[in-house]
JSON list of N, CA and C in Angstrom, two decimals:
[
{"chain": "Y", "resi": 1, "resn": "MET", "atom": "N", "xyz": [7.71, 253.39, 156.50]},
{"chain": "Y", "resi": 1, "resn": "MET", "atom": "CA", "xyz": [8.92, 253.18, 155.74]},
{"chain": "Y", "resi": 1, "resn": "MET", "atom": "C", "xyz": [9.95, 254.18, 156.24]},
{"chain": "Y", "resi": 2, "resn": "SER", "atom": "N", "xyz": [11.15, 253.76, 156.27]},
{"chain": "Y", "resi": 2, "resn": "SER", "atom": "CA", "xyz": [12.23, 254.69, 156.58]},
{"chain": "Y", "resi": 2, "resn": "SER", "atom": "C", "xyz": [13.39, 254.39, 155.65]},
{"chain": "Y", "resi": 3, "resn": "ILE", "atom": "N", "xyz": [14.08, 255.44, 155.30]},
{"chain": "Y", "resi": 3, "resn": "ILE", "atom": "CA", "xyz": [15.25, 255.28, 154.44]},
{"chain": "Y", "resi": 3, "resn": "ILE", "atom": "C", "xyz": [16.38, 256.13, 155.02]},
{"chain": "Y", "resi": 4, "resn": "ASP", "atom": "N", "xyz": [17.59, 255.69, 154.78]},
{"chain": "Y", "resi": 4, "resn": "ASP", "atom": "CA", "xyz": [18.75, 256.44, 155.22]},
{"chain": "Y", "resi": 4, "resn": "ASP", "atom": "C", "xyz": [19.24, 257.29, 154.05]},
{"chain": "Y", "resi": 5, "resn": "VAL", "atom": "N", "xyz": [19.38, 258.58, 154.30]},
{"chain": "Y", "resi": 5, "resn": "VAL", "atom": "CA", "xyz": [19.93, 259.48, 153.30]},
{"chain": "Y", "resi": 5, "resn": "VAL", "atom": "C", "xyz": [21.01, 260.32, 153.97]},
{"chain": "Y", "resi": 6, "resn": "ARG", "atom": "N", "xyz": [21.93, 260.79, 153.18]},
{"chain": "Y", "resi": 6, "resn": "ARG", "atom": "CA", "xyz": [22.96, 261.66, 153.73]},
{"chain": "Y", "resi": 6, "resn": "ARG", "atom": "C", "xyz": [22.32, 262.91, 154.29]},
{"chain": "Y", "resi": 7, "resn": "LEU", "atom": "N", "xyz": [22.94, 263.49, 155.30]},
{"chain": "Y", "resi": 7, "resn": "LEU", "atom": "CA", "xyz": [22.42, 264.70, 155.93]},
{"chain": "Y", "resi": 7, "resn": "LEU", "atom": "C", "xyz": [22.24, 265.80, 154.89]},
{"chain": "Y", "resi": 8, "resn": "LYS", "atom": "N", "xyz": [23.18, 265.92, 153.98]},
{"chain": "Y", "resi": 8, "resn": "LYS", "atom": "CA", "xyz": [23.11, 266.93, 152.92]},
{"chain": "Y", "resi": 8, "resn": "LYS", "atom": "C", "xyz": [21.84, 266.73, 152.07]},
{"chain": "Y", "resi": 9, "resn": "ASP", "atom": "N", "xyz": [21.54, 265.49, 151.73]},
{"chain": "Y", "resi": 9, "resn": "ASP", "atom": "CA", "xyz": [20.35, 265.19, 150.93]},
{"chain": "Y", "resi": 9, "resn": "ASP", "atom": "C", "xyz": [19.07, 265.45, 151.73]},
{"chain": "Y", "resi": 10, "resn": "HIS", "atom": "N", "xyz": [19.09, 265.09, 153.00]},
{"chain": "Y", "resi": 10, "resn": "HIS", "atom": "CA", "xyz": [17.92, 265.32, 153.86]},
{"chain": "Y", "resi": 10, "resn": "HIS", "atom": "C", "xyz": [17.61, 266.81, 153.94]},
{"chain": "Y", "resi": 11, "resn": "LYS", "atom": "N", "xyz": [18.64, 267.63, 154.12]},
{"chain": "Y", "resi": 11, "resn": "LYS", "atom": "CA", "xyz": [18.44, 269.08, 154.20]},
{"chain": "Y", "resi": 11, "resn": "LYS", "atom": "C", "xyz": [17.86, 269.62, 152.90]},
{"chain": "Y", "resi": 12, "resn": "ARG", "atom": "N", "xyz": [18.34, 269.12, 151.77]},
{"chain": "Y", "resi": 12, "resn": "ARG", "atom": "CA", "xyz": [17.84, 269.58, 150.48]},
{"chain": "Y", "resi": 12, "resn": "ARG", "atom": "C", "xyz": [16.37, 269.18, 150.29]},
{"chain": "Y", "resi": 13, "resn": "ILE", "atom": "N", "xyz": [16.04, 267.94, 150.62]},
{"chain": "Y", "resi": 13, "resn": "ILE", "atom": "CA", "xyz": [14.65, 267.48, 150.51]},
{"chain": "Y", "resi": 13, "resn": "ILE", "atom": "C", "xyz": [13.75, 268.32, 151.41]},
{"chain": "Y", "resi": 14, "resn": "LYS", "atom": "N", "xyz": [14.21, 268.56, 152.63]},
{"chain": "Y", "resi": 14, "resn": "LYS", "atom": "CA", "xyz": [13.43, 269.36, 153.58]},
{"chain": "Y", "resi": 14, "resn": "LYS", "atom": "C", "xyz": [13.21, 270.78, 153.05]},
{"chain": "Y", "resi": 15, "resn": "MET", "atom": "N", "xyz": [14.24, 271.36, 152.44]},
{"chain": "Y", "resi": 15, "resn": "MET", "atom": "CA", "xyz": [14.14, 272.70, 151.89]},
{"chain": "Y", "resi": 15, "resn": "MET", "atom": "C", "xyz": [13.15, 272.74, 150.72]},
{"chain": "Y", "resi": 16, "resn": "LEU", "atom": "N", "xyz": [13.22, 271.76, 149.84]},
{"chain": "Y", "resi": 16, "resn": "LEU", "atom": "CA", "xyz": [12.32, 271.70, 148.69]},
{"chain": "Y", "resi": 16, "resn": "LEU", "atom": "C", "xyz": [10.87, 271.52, 149.13]},
{"chain": "Y", "resi": 17, "resn": "ALA", "atom": "N", "xyz": [10.66, 270.67, 150.13]},
{"chain": "Y", "resi": 17, "resn": "ALA", "atom": "CA", "xyz": [9.30, 270.45, 150.65]},
{"chain": "Y", "resi": 17, "resn": "ALA", "atom": "C", "xyz": [8.78, 271.74, 151.29]},
{"chain": "Y", "resi": 18, "resn": "ALA", "atom": "N", "xyz": [9.61, 272.39, 152.07]},
{"chain": "Y", "resi": 18, "resn": "ALA", "atom": "CA", "xyz": [9.19, 273.63, 152.74]},
{"chain": "Y", "resi": 18, "resn": "ALA", "atom": "C", "xyz": [8.85, 274.71, 151.72]},
{"chain": "Y", "resi": 19, "resn": "ALA", "atom": "N", "xyz": [9.60, 274.77, 150.63]},
{"chain": "Y", "resi": 19, "resn": "ALA", "atom": "CA", "xyz": [9.33, 275.76, 149.58]},
{"chain": "Y", "resi": 19, "resn": "ALA", "atom": "C", "xyz": [7.95, 275.57, 148.97]},
{"chain": "Y", "resi": 20, "resn": "GLU", "atom": "N", "xyz": [7.48, 274.32, 148.96]},
{"chain": "Y", "resi": 20, "resn": "GLU", "atom": "CA", "xyz": [6.15, 274.03, 148.42]},
{"chain": "Y", "resi": 20, "resn": "GLU", "atom": "C", "xyz": [5.08, 274.05, 149.51]},
{"chain": "Y", "resi": 21, "resn": "GLY", "atom": "N", "xyz": [5.50, 274.24, 150.76]},
{"chain": "Y", "resi": 21, "resn": "GLY", "atom": "CA", "xyz": [4.56, 274.28, 151.87]},
{"chain": "Y", "resi": 21, "resn": "GLY", "atom": "C", "xyz": [3.97, 272.93, 152.22]},
{"chain": "Y", "resi": 22, "resn": "ILE", "atom": "N", "xyz": [4.76, 271.87, 152.01]},
{"chain": "Y", "resi": 22, "resn": "ILE", "atom": "CA", "xyz": [4.27, 270.52, 152.30]},
{"chain": "Y", "resi": 22, "resn": "ILE", "atom": "C", "xyz": [5.30, 269.79, 153.16]},
{"chain": "Y", "resi": 23, "resn": "SER", "atom": "N", "xyz": [4.88, 268.66, 153.71]},
{"chain": "Y", "resi": 23, "resn": "SER", "atom": "CA", "xyz": [5.78, 267.86, 154.54]},
{"chain": "Y", "resi": 23, "resn": "SER", "atom": "C", "xyz": [6.77, 267.10, 153.66]},
{"chain": "Y", "resi": 24, "resn": "ILE", "atom": "N", "xyz": [7.82, 266.61, 154.29]},
{"chain": "Y", "resi": 24, "resn": "ILE", "atom": "CA", "xyz": [8.79, 265.78, 153.56]},
{"chain": "Y", "resi": 24, "resn": "ILE", "atom": "C", "xyz": [8.09, 264.54, 153.01]},
{"chain": "Y", "resi": 25, "resn": "ARG", "atom": "N", "xyz": [7.20, 263.95, 153.82]},
{"chain": "Y", "resi": 25, "resn": "ARG", "atom": "CA", "xyz": [6.45, 262.77, 153.37]},
{"chain": "Y", "resi": 25, "resn": "ARG", "atom": "C", "xyz": [5.66, 263.07, 152.10]},
{"chain": "Y", "resi": 26, "resn": "GLU", "atom": "N", "xyz": [4.92, 264.19, 152.11]},
{"chain": "Y", "resi": 26, "resn": "GLU", "atom": "CA", "xyz": [4.13, 264.56, 150.94]},
{"chain": "Y", "resi": 26, "resn": "GLU", "atom": "C", "xyz": [5.03, 264.80, 149.73]},
{"chain": "Y", "resi": 27, "resn": "PHE", "atom": "N", "xyz": [6.16, 265.44, 149.95]},
{"chain": "Y", "resi": 27, "resn": "PHE", "atom": "CA", "xyz": [7.10, 265.72, 148.87]},
{"chain": "Y", "resi": 27, "resn": "PHE", "atom": "C", "xyz": [7.61, 264.43, 148.24]},
{"chain": "Y", "resi": 28, "resn": "VAL", "atom": "N", "xyz": [8.02, 263.49, 149.08]},
{"chain": "Y", "resi": 28, "resn": "VAL", "atom": "CA", "xyz": [8.54, 262.21, 148.56]},
{"chain": "Y", "resi": 28, "resn": "VAL", "atom": "C", "xyz": [7.46, 261.46, 147.81]},
{"chain": "Y", "resi": 29, "resn": "ILE", "atom": "N", "xyz": [6.25, 261.40, 148.36]},
{"chain": "Y", "resi": 29, "resn": "ILE", "atom": "CA", "xyz": [5.15, 260.71, 147.68]},
{"chain": "Y", "resi": 29, "resn": "ILE", "atom": "C", "xyz": [4.86, 261.34, 146.33]},
{"chain": "Y", "resi": 30, "resn": "GLU", "atom": "N", "xyz": [4.86, 262.69, 146.26]},
{"chain": "Y", "resi": 30, "resn": "GLU", "atom": "CA", "xyz": [4.64, 263.36, 144.97]},
{"chain": "Y", "resi": 30, "resn": "GLU", "atom": "C", "xyz": [5.72, 262.99, 143.97]},
{"chain": "Y", "resi": 31, "resn": "CYS", "atom": "N", "xyz": [6.94, 262.90, 144.45]},
{"chain": "Y", "resi": 31, "resn": "CYS", "atom": "CA", "xyz": [8.06, 262.58, 143.55]},
{"chain": "Y", "resi": 31, "resn": "CYS", "atom": "C", "xyz": [7.97, 261.18, 142.97]},
{"chain": "Y", "resi": 32, "resn": "ILE", "atom": "N", "xyz": [7.42, 260.26, 143.74]},
{"chain": "Y", "resi": 32, "resn": "ILE", "atom": "CA", "xyz": [7.38, 258.87, 143.27]},
{"chain": "Y", "resi": 32, "resn": "ILE", "atom": "C", "xyz": [5.97, 258.39, 142.89]},
{"chain": "Y", "resi": 33, "resn": "ALA", "atom": "N", "xyz": [5.00, 259.29, 142.89]},
{"chain": "Y", "resi": 33, "resn": "ALA", "atom": "CA", "xyz": [3.60, 258.92, 142.62]},
{"chain": "Y", "resi": 33, "resn": "ALA", "atom": "C", "xyz": [3.42, 258.17, 141.30]},
{"chain": "Y", "resi": 34, "resn": "GLU", "atom": "N", "xyz": [4.08, 258.62, 140.25]},
{"chain": "Y", "resi": 34, "resn": "GLU", "atom": "CA", "xyz": [3.92, 257.96, 138.95]},
{"chain": "Y", "resi": 34, "resn": "GLU", "atom": "C", "xyz": [4.42, 256.52, 138.99]},
{"chain": "Y", "resi": 35, "resn": "LYS", "atom": "N", "xyz": [5.45, 256.27, 139.78]},
{"chain": "Y", "resi": 35, "resn": "LYS", "atom": "CA", "xyz": [5.98, 254.90, 139.89]},
{"chain": "Y", "resi": 35, "resn": "LYS", "atom": "C", "xyz": [5.07, 254.03, 140.75]},
{"chain": "Y", "resi": 36, "resn": "ILE", "atom": "N", "xyz": [4.50, 254.63, 141.79]},
{"chain": "Y", "resi": 36, "resn": "ILE", "atom": "CA", "xyz": [3.63, 253.86, 142.69]},
{"chain": "Y", "resi": 36, "resn": "ILE", "atom": "C", "xyz": [2.28, 253.59, 142.05]},
{"chain": "Y", "resi": 37, "resn": "TYR", "atom": "N", "xyz": [1.73, 254.60, 141.38]},
{"chain": "Y", "resi": 37, "resn": "TYR", "atom": "CA", "xyz": [0.39, 254.52, 140.79]},
{"chain": "Y", "resi": 37, "resn": "TYR", "atom": "C", "xyz": [0.45, 254.82, 139.30]},
{"chain": "Y", "resi": 38, "resn": "PRO", "atom": "N", "xyz": [1.06, 253.95, 138.50]},
{"chain": "Y", "resi": 38, "resn": "PRO", "atom": "CA", "xyz": [1.21, 254.24, 137.07]},
{"chain": "Y", "resi": 38, "resn": "PRO", "atom": "C", "xyz": [-0.13, 254.31, 136.33]},
{"chain": "Y", "resi": 39, "resn": "GLU", "atom": "N", "xyz": [-1.15, 253.65, 136.87]},
{"chain": "Y", "resi": 39, "resn": "GLU", "atom": "CA", "xyz": [-2.44, 253.64, 136.21]},
{"chain": "Y", "resi": 39, "resn": "GLU", "atom": "C", "xyz": [-3.22, 254.94, 136.42]},
{"chain": "Y", "resi": 40, "resn": "LYS", "atom": "N", "xyz": [-2.85, 255.70, 137.41]},
{"chain": "Y", "resi": 40, "resn": "LYS", "atom": "CA", "xyz": [-3.56, 256.95, 137.71]},
{"chain": "Y", "resi": 40, "resn": "LYS", "atom": "C", "xyz": [-2.81, 258.13, 137.13]},
{"chain": "Y", "resi": 41, "resn": "LYS", "atom": "N", "xyz": [-3.53, 259.00, 136.48]},
{"chain": "Y", "resi": 41, "resn": "LYS", "atom": "CA", "xyz": [-2.93, 260.24, 136.02]},
{"chain": "Y", "resi": 41, "resn": "LYS", "atom": "C", "xyz": [-2.94, 261.21, 137.19]},
{"chain": "Y", "resi": 42, "resn": "GLN", "atom": "N", "xyz": [-1.80, 261.77, 137.47]},
{"chain": "Y", "resi": 42, "resn": "GLN", "atom": "CA", "xyz": [-1.66, 262.70, 138.58]},
{"chain": "Y", "resi": 42, "resn": "GLN", "atom": "C", "xyz": [-1.73, 264.14, 138.08]},
{"chain": "Y", "resi": 43, "resn": "PRO", "atom": "N", "xyz": [-2.36, 265.03, 138.85]},
{"chain": "Y", "resi": 43, "resn": "PRO", "atom": "CA", "xyz": [-2.37, 266.44, 138.45]},
{"chain": "Y", "resi": 43, "resn": "PRO", "atom": "C", "xyz": [-0.94, 267.00, 138.51]},
{"chain": "Y", "resi": 44, "resn": "ASN", "atom": "N", "xyz": [-0.66, 267.97, 137.66]},
{"chain": "Y", "resi": 44, "resn": "ASN", "atom": "CA", "xyz": [0.68, 268.56, 137.68]},
{"chain": "Y", "resi": 44, "resn": "ASN", "atom": "C", "xyz": [0.85, 269.43, 138.92]},
{"chain": "Y", "resi": 45, "resn": "LYS", "atom": "N", "xyz": [2.07, 269.92, 139.14]},
{"chain": "Y", "resi": 45, "resn": "LYS", "atom": "CA", "xyz": [2.40, 270.66, 140.35]},
{"chain": "Y", "resi": 45, "resn": "LYS", "atom": "C", "xyz": [1.52, 271.90, 140.52]},
{"chain": "Y", "resi": 46, "resn": "THR", "atom": "N", "xyz": [1.27, 272.64, 139.45]},
{"chain": "Y", "resi": 46, "resn": "THR", "atom": "CA", "xyz": [0.44, 273.85, 139.52]},
{"chain": "Y", "resi": 46, "resn": "THR", "atom": "C", "xyz": [-0.98, 273.51, 139.96]},
{"chain": "Y", "resi": 47, "resn": "THR", "atom": "N", "xyz": [-1.52, 272.44, 139.38]},
{"chain": "Y", "resi": 47, "resn": "THR", "atom": "CA", "xyz": [-2.87, 272.03, 139.73]},
{"chain": "Y", "resi": 47, "resn": "THR", "atom": "C", "xyz": [-2.94, 271.55, 141.17]},
{"chain": "Y", "resi": 48, "resn": "ARG", "atom": "N", "xyz": [-1.95, 270.76, 141.61]},
{"chain": "Y", "resi": 48, "resn": "ARG", "atom": "CA", "xyz": [-1.93, 270.28, 142.99]},
{"chain": "Y", "resi": 48, "resn": "ARG", "atom": "C", "xyz": [-1.87, 271.45, 143.97]},
{"chain": "Y", "resi": 49, "resn": "LYS", "atom": "N", "xyz": [-1.06, 272.45, 143.64]},
{"chain": "Y", "resi": 49, "resn": "LYS", "atom": "CA", "xyz": [-0.93, 273.63, 144.50]},
{"chain": "Y", "resi": 49, "resn": "LYS", "atom": "C", "xyz": [-2.26, 274.38, 144.58]},
{"chain": "Y", "resi": 50, "resn": "ALA", "atom": "N", "xyz": [-2.94, 274.54, 143.45]},
{"chain": "Y", "resi": 50, "resn": "ALA", "atom": "CA", "xyz": [-4.24, 275.21, 143.42]},
{"chain": "Y", "resi": 50, "resn": "ALA", "atom": "C", "xyz": [-5.28, 274.43, 144.22]},
{"chain": "Y", "resi": 51, "resn": "MET", "atom": "N", "xyz": [-5.24, 273.11, 144.10]},
{"chain": "Y", "resi": 51, "resn": "MET", "atom": "CA", "xyz": [-6.18, 272.27, 144.84]},
{"chain": "Y", "resi": 51, "resn": "MET", "atom": "C", "xyz": [-5.95, 272.40, 146.34]},
{"chain": "Y", "resi": 52, "resn": "GLU", "atom": "N", "xyz": [-4.70, 272.43, 146.76]},
{"chain": "Y", "resi": 52, "resn": "GLU", "atom": "CA", "xyz": [-4.38, 272.57, 148.17]},
{"chain": "Y", "resi": 52, "resn": "GLU", "atom": "C", "xyz": [-4.81, 273.94, 148.69]},
{"chain": "Y", "resi": 53, "resn": "SER", "atom": "N", "xyz": [-4.59, 274.97, 147.90]},
{"chain": "Y", "resi": 53, "resn": "SER", "atom": "CA", "xyz": [-5.01, 276.32, 148.29]},
{"chain": "Y", "resi": 53, "resn": "SER", "atom": "C", "xyz": [-6.53, 276.38, 148.46]},
{"chain": "Y", "resi": 54, "resn": "ALA", "atom": "N", "xyz": [-7.24, 275.74, 147.56]},
{"chain": "Y", "resi": 54, "resn": "ALA", "atom": "CA", "xyz": [-8.70, 275.72, 147.64]},
{"chain": "Y", "resi": 54, "resn": "ALA", "atom": "C", "xyz": [-9.17, 274.98, 148.89]},
{"chain": "Y", "resi": 55, "resn": "ARG", "atom": "N", "xyz": [-8.49, 273.88, 149.23]},
{"chain": "Y", "resi": 55, "resn": "ARG", "atom": "CA", "xyz": [-8.84, 273.13, 150.45]},
{"chain": "Y", "resi": 55, "resn": "ARG", "atom": "C", "xyz": [-8.66, 273.98, 151.70]},
{"chain": "Y", "resi": 56, "resn": "LYS", "atom": "N", "xyz": [-7.66, 274.86, 151.65]},
{"chain": "Y", "resi": 56, "resn": "LYS", "atom": "CA", "xyz": [-7.37, 275.73, 152.80]},
{"chain": "Y", "resi": 56, "resn": "LYS", "atom": "C", "xyz": [-8.22, 277.00, 152.78]},
{"chain": "Y", "resi": 57, "resn": "GLY", "atom": "N", "xyz": [-9.10, 277.11, 151.79]},
{"chain": "Y", "resi": 57, "resn": "GLY", "atom": "CA", "xyz": [-9.97, 278.28, 151.71]},
{"chain": "Y", "resi": 57, "resn": "GLY", "atom": "C", "xyz": [-9.33, 279.49, 151.08]},
{"chain": "Y", "resi": 58, "resn": "LYS", "atom": "N", "xyz": [-8.20, 279.29, 150.43]},
{"chain": "Y", "resi": 58, "resn": "LYS", "atom": "CA", "xyz": [-7.50, 280.40, 149.78]},
{"chain": "Y", "resi": 58, "resn": "LYS", "atom": "C", "xyz": [-7.84, 280.43, 148.29]},
{"chain": "Y", "resi": 59, "resn": "SER", "atom": "N", "xyz": [-9.10, 280.62, 148.00]},
{"chain": "Y", "resi": 59, "resn": "SER", "atom": "CA", "xyz": [-9.54, 280.62, 146.61]},
{"chain": "Y", "resi": 59, "resn": "SER", "atom": "C", "xyz": [-9.84, 282.03, 146.13]},
{"chain": "Y", "resi": 60, "resn": "ILE", "atom": "N", "xyz": [-9.91, 282.19, 144.84]},
{"chain": "Y", "resi": 60, "resn": "ILE", "atom": "CA", "xyz": [-10.24, 283.48, 144.23]},
{"chain": "Y", "resi": 60, "resn": "ILE", "atom": "C", "xyz": [-11.75, 283.57, 144.12]},
{"chain": "Y", "resi": 61, "resn": "LYS", "atom": "N", "xyz": [-12.28, 284.67, 144.57]},
{"chain": "Y", "resi": 61, "resn": "LYS", "atom": "CA", "xyz": [-13.72, 284.88, 144.46]},
{"chain": "Y", "resi": 61, "resn": "LYS", "atom": "C", "xyz": [-13.98, 285.91, 143.37]},
{"chain": "Y", "resi": 62, "resn": "ALA", "atom": "N", "xyz": [-14.94, 285.59, 142.51]},
{"chain": "Y", "resi": 62, "resn": "ALA", "atom": "CA", "xyz": [-15.29, 286.48, 141.41]},
{"chain": "Y", "resi": 62, "resn": "ALA", "atom": "C", "xyz": [-16.74, 286.26, 141.03]},
{"chain": "Y", "resi": 63, "resn": "LYS", "atom": "N", "xyz": [-17.32, 287.26, 140.38]},
{"chain": "Y", "resi": 63, "resn": "LYS", "atom": "CA", "xyz": [-18.73, 287.14, 139.99]},
{"chain": "Y", "resi": 63, "resn": "LYS", "atom": "C", "xyz": [-18.92, 286.37, 138.70]},
{"chain": "Y", "resi": 64, "resn": "ASP", "atom": "N", "xyz": [-17.87, 286.33, 137.85]},
{"chain": "Y", "resi": 64, "resn": "ASP", "atom": "CA", "xyz": [-17.99, 285.59, 136.60]},
{"chain": "Y", "resi": 64, "resn": "ASP", "atom": "C", "xyz": [-16.60, 285.19, 136.07]},
{"chain": "Y", "resi": 65, "resn": "PHE", "atom": "N", "xyz": [-16.59, 284.44, 135.00]},
{"chain": "Y", "resi": 65, "resn": "PHE", "atom": "CA", "xyz": [-15.34, 283.93, 134.42]},
{"chain": "Y", "resi": 65, "resn": "PHE", "atom": "C", "xyz": [-14.41, 285.05, 133.99]},
{"chain": "Y", "resi": 66, "resn": "ASP", "atom": "N", "xyz": [-14.94, 286.10, 133.40]},
{"chain": "Y", "resi": 66, "resn": "ASP", "atom": "CA", "xyz": [-14.11, 287.22, 132.96]},
{"chain": "Y", "resi": 66, "resn": "ASP", "atom": "C", "xyz": [-13.37, 287.87, 134.13]},
{"chain": "Y", "resi": 67, "resn": "GLU", "atom": "N", "xyz": [-14.04, 287.99, 135.25]},
{"chain": "Y", "resi": 67, "resn": "GLU", "atom": "CA", "xyz": [-13.42, 288.59, 136.42]},
{"chain": "Y", "resi": 67, "resn": "GLU", "atom": "C", "xyz": [-12.29, 287.70, 136.97]},
{"chain": "Y", "resi": 68, "resn": "ILE", "atom": "N", "xyz": [-12.51, 286.39, 136.95]},
{"chain": "Y", "resi": 68, "resn": "ILE", "atom": "CA", "xyz": [-11.46, 285.45, 137.37]},
{"chain": "Y", "resi": 68, "resn": "ILE", "atom": "C", "xyz": [-10.23, 285.60, 136.47]},
{"chain": "Y", "resi": 69, "resn": "CYS", "atom": "N", "xyz": [-10.46, 285.63, 135.15]},
{"chain": "Y", "resi": 69, "resn": "CYS", "atom": "CA", "xyz": [-9.36, 285.77, 134.20]},
{"chain": "Y", "resi": 69, "resn": "CYS", "atom": "C", "xyz": [-8.58, 287.06, 134.49]},
{"chain": "Y", "resi": 70, "resn": "LYS", "atom": "N", "xyz": [-9.29, 288.13, 134.75]},
{"chain": "Y", "resi": 70, "resn": "LYS", "atom": "CA", "xyz": [-8.65, 289.41, 135.03]},
{"chain": "Y", "resi": 70, "resn": "LYS", "atom": "C", "xyz": [-7.81, 289.32, 136.32]},
{"chain": "Y", "resi": 71, "resn": "LYS", "atom": "N", "xyz": [-8.35, 288.67, 137.35]},
{"chain": "Y", "resi": 71, "resn": "LYS", "atom": "CA", "xyz": [-7.64, 288.56, 138.62]},
{"chain": "Y", "resi": 71, "resn": "LYS", "atom": "C", "xyz": [-6.38, 287.73, 138.51]},
{"chain": "Y", "resi": 72, "resn": "ILE", "atom": "N", "xyz": [-6.39, 286.70, 137.66]},
{"chain": "Y", "resi": 72, "resn": "ILE", "atom": "CA", "xyz": [-5.20, 285.86, 137.55]},
{"chain": "Y", "resi": 72, "resn": "ILE", "atom": "C", "xyz": [-4.29, 286.28, 136.40]},
{"chain": "Y", "resi": 73, "resn": "GLY", "atom": "N", "xyz": [-4.68, 287.32, 135.70]},
{"chain": "Y", "resi": 73, "resn": "GLY", "atom": "CA", "xyz": [-3.80, 287.90, 134.69]},
{"chain": "Y", "resi": 73, "resn": "GLY", "atom": "C", "xyz": [-3.79, 287.21, 133.34]},
{"chain": "Y", "resi": 74, "resn": "ILE", "atom": "N", "xyz": [-4.93, 286.66, 132.94]},
{"chain": "Y", "resi": 74, "resn": "ILE", "atom": "CA", "xyz": [-4.98, 286.07, 131.59]},
{"chain": "Y", "resi": 74, "resn": "ILE", "atom": "C", "xyz": [-6.10, 286.71, 130.79]}
]
């Protein structure tokens, strides 16, 4: 799929995607996911970010639940 957008809009979309560390394609799909897949509940932005970090091996290691809570500040 391709769409024409003003250069100003393209730059803004690119900046927003980069801020989240994802591609423009991923950003657009996330923005329209509820419309494309209304039957599926999508994880919120925080959960998606945590899932992506875990996939990249950037997870928190702890010996127990209390230690995890302490590391994340709750």
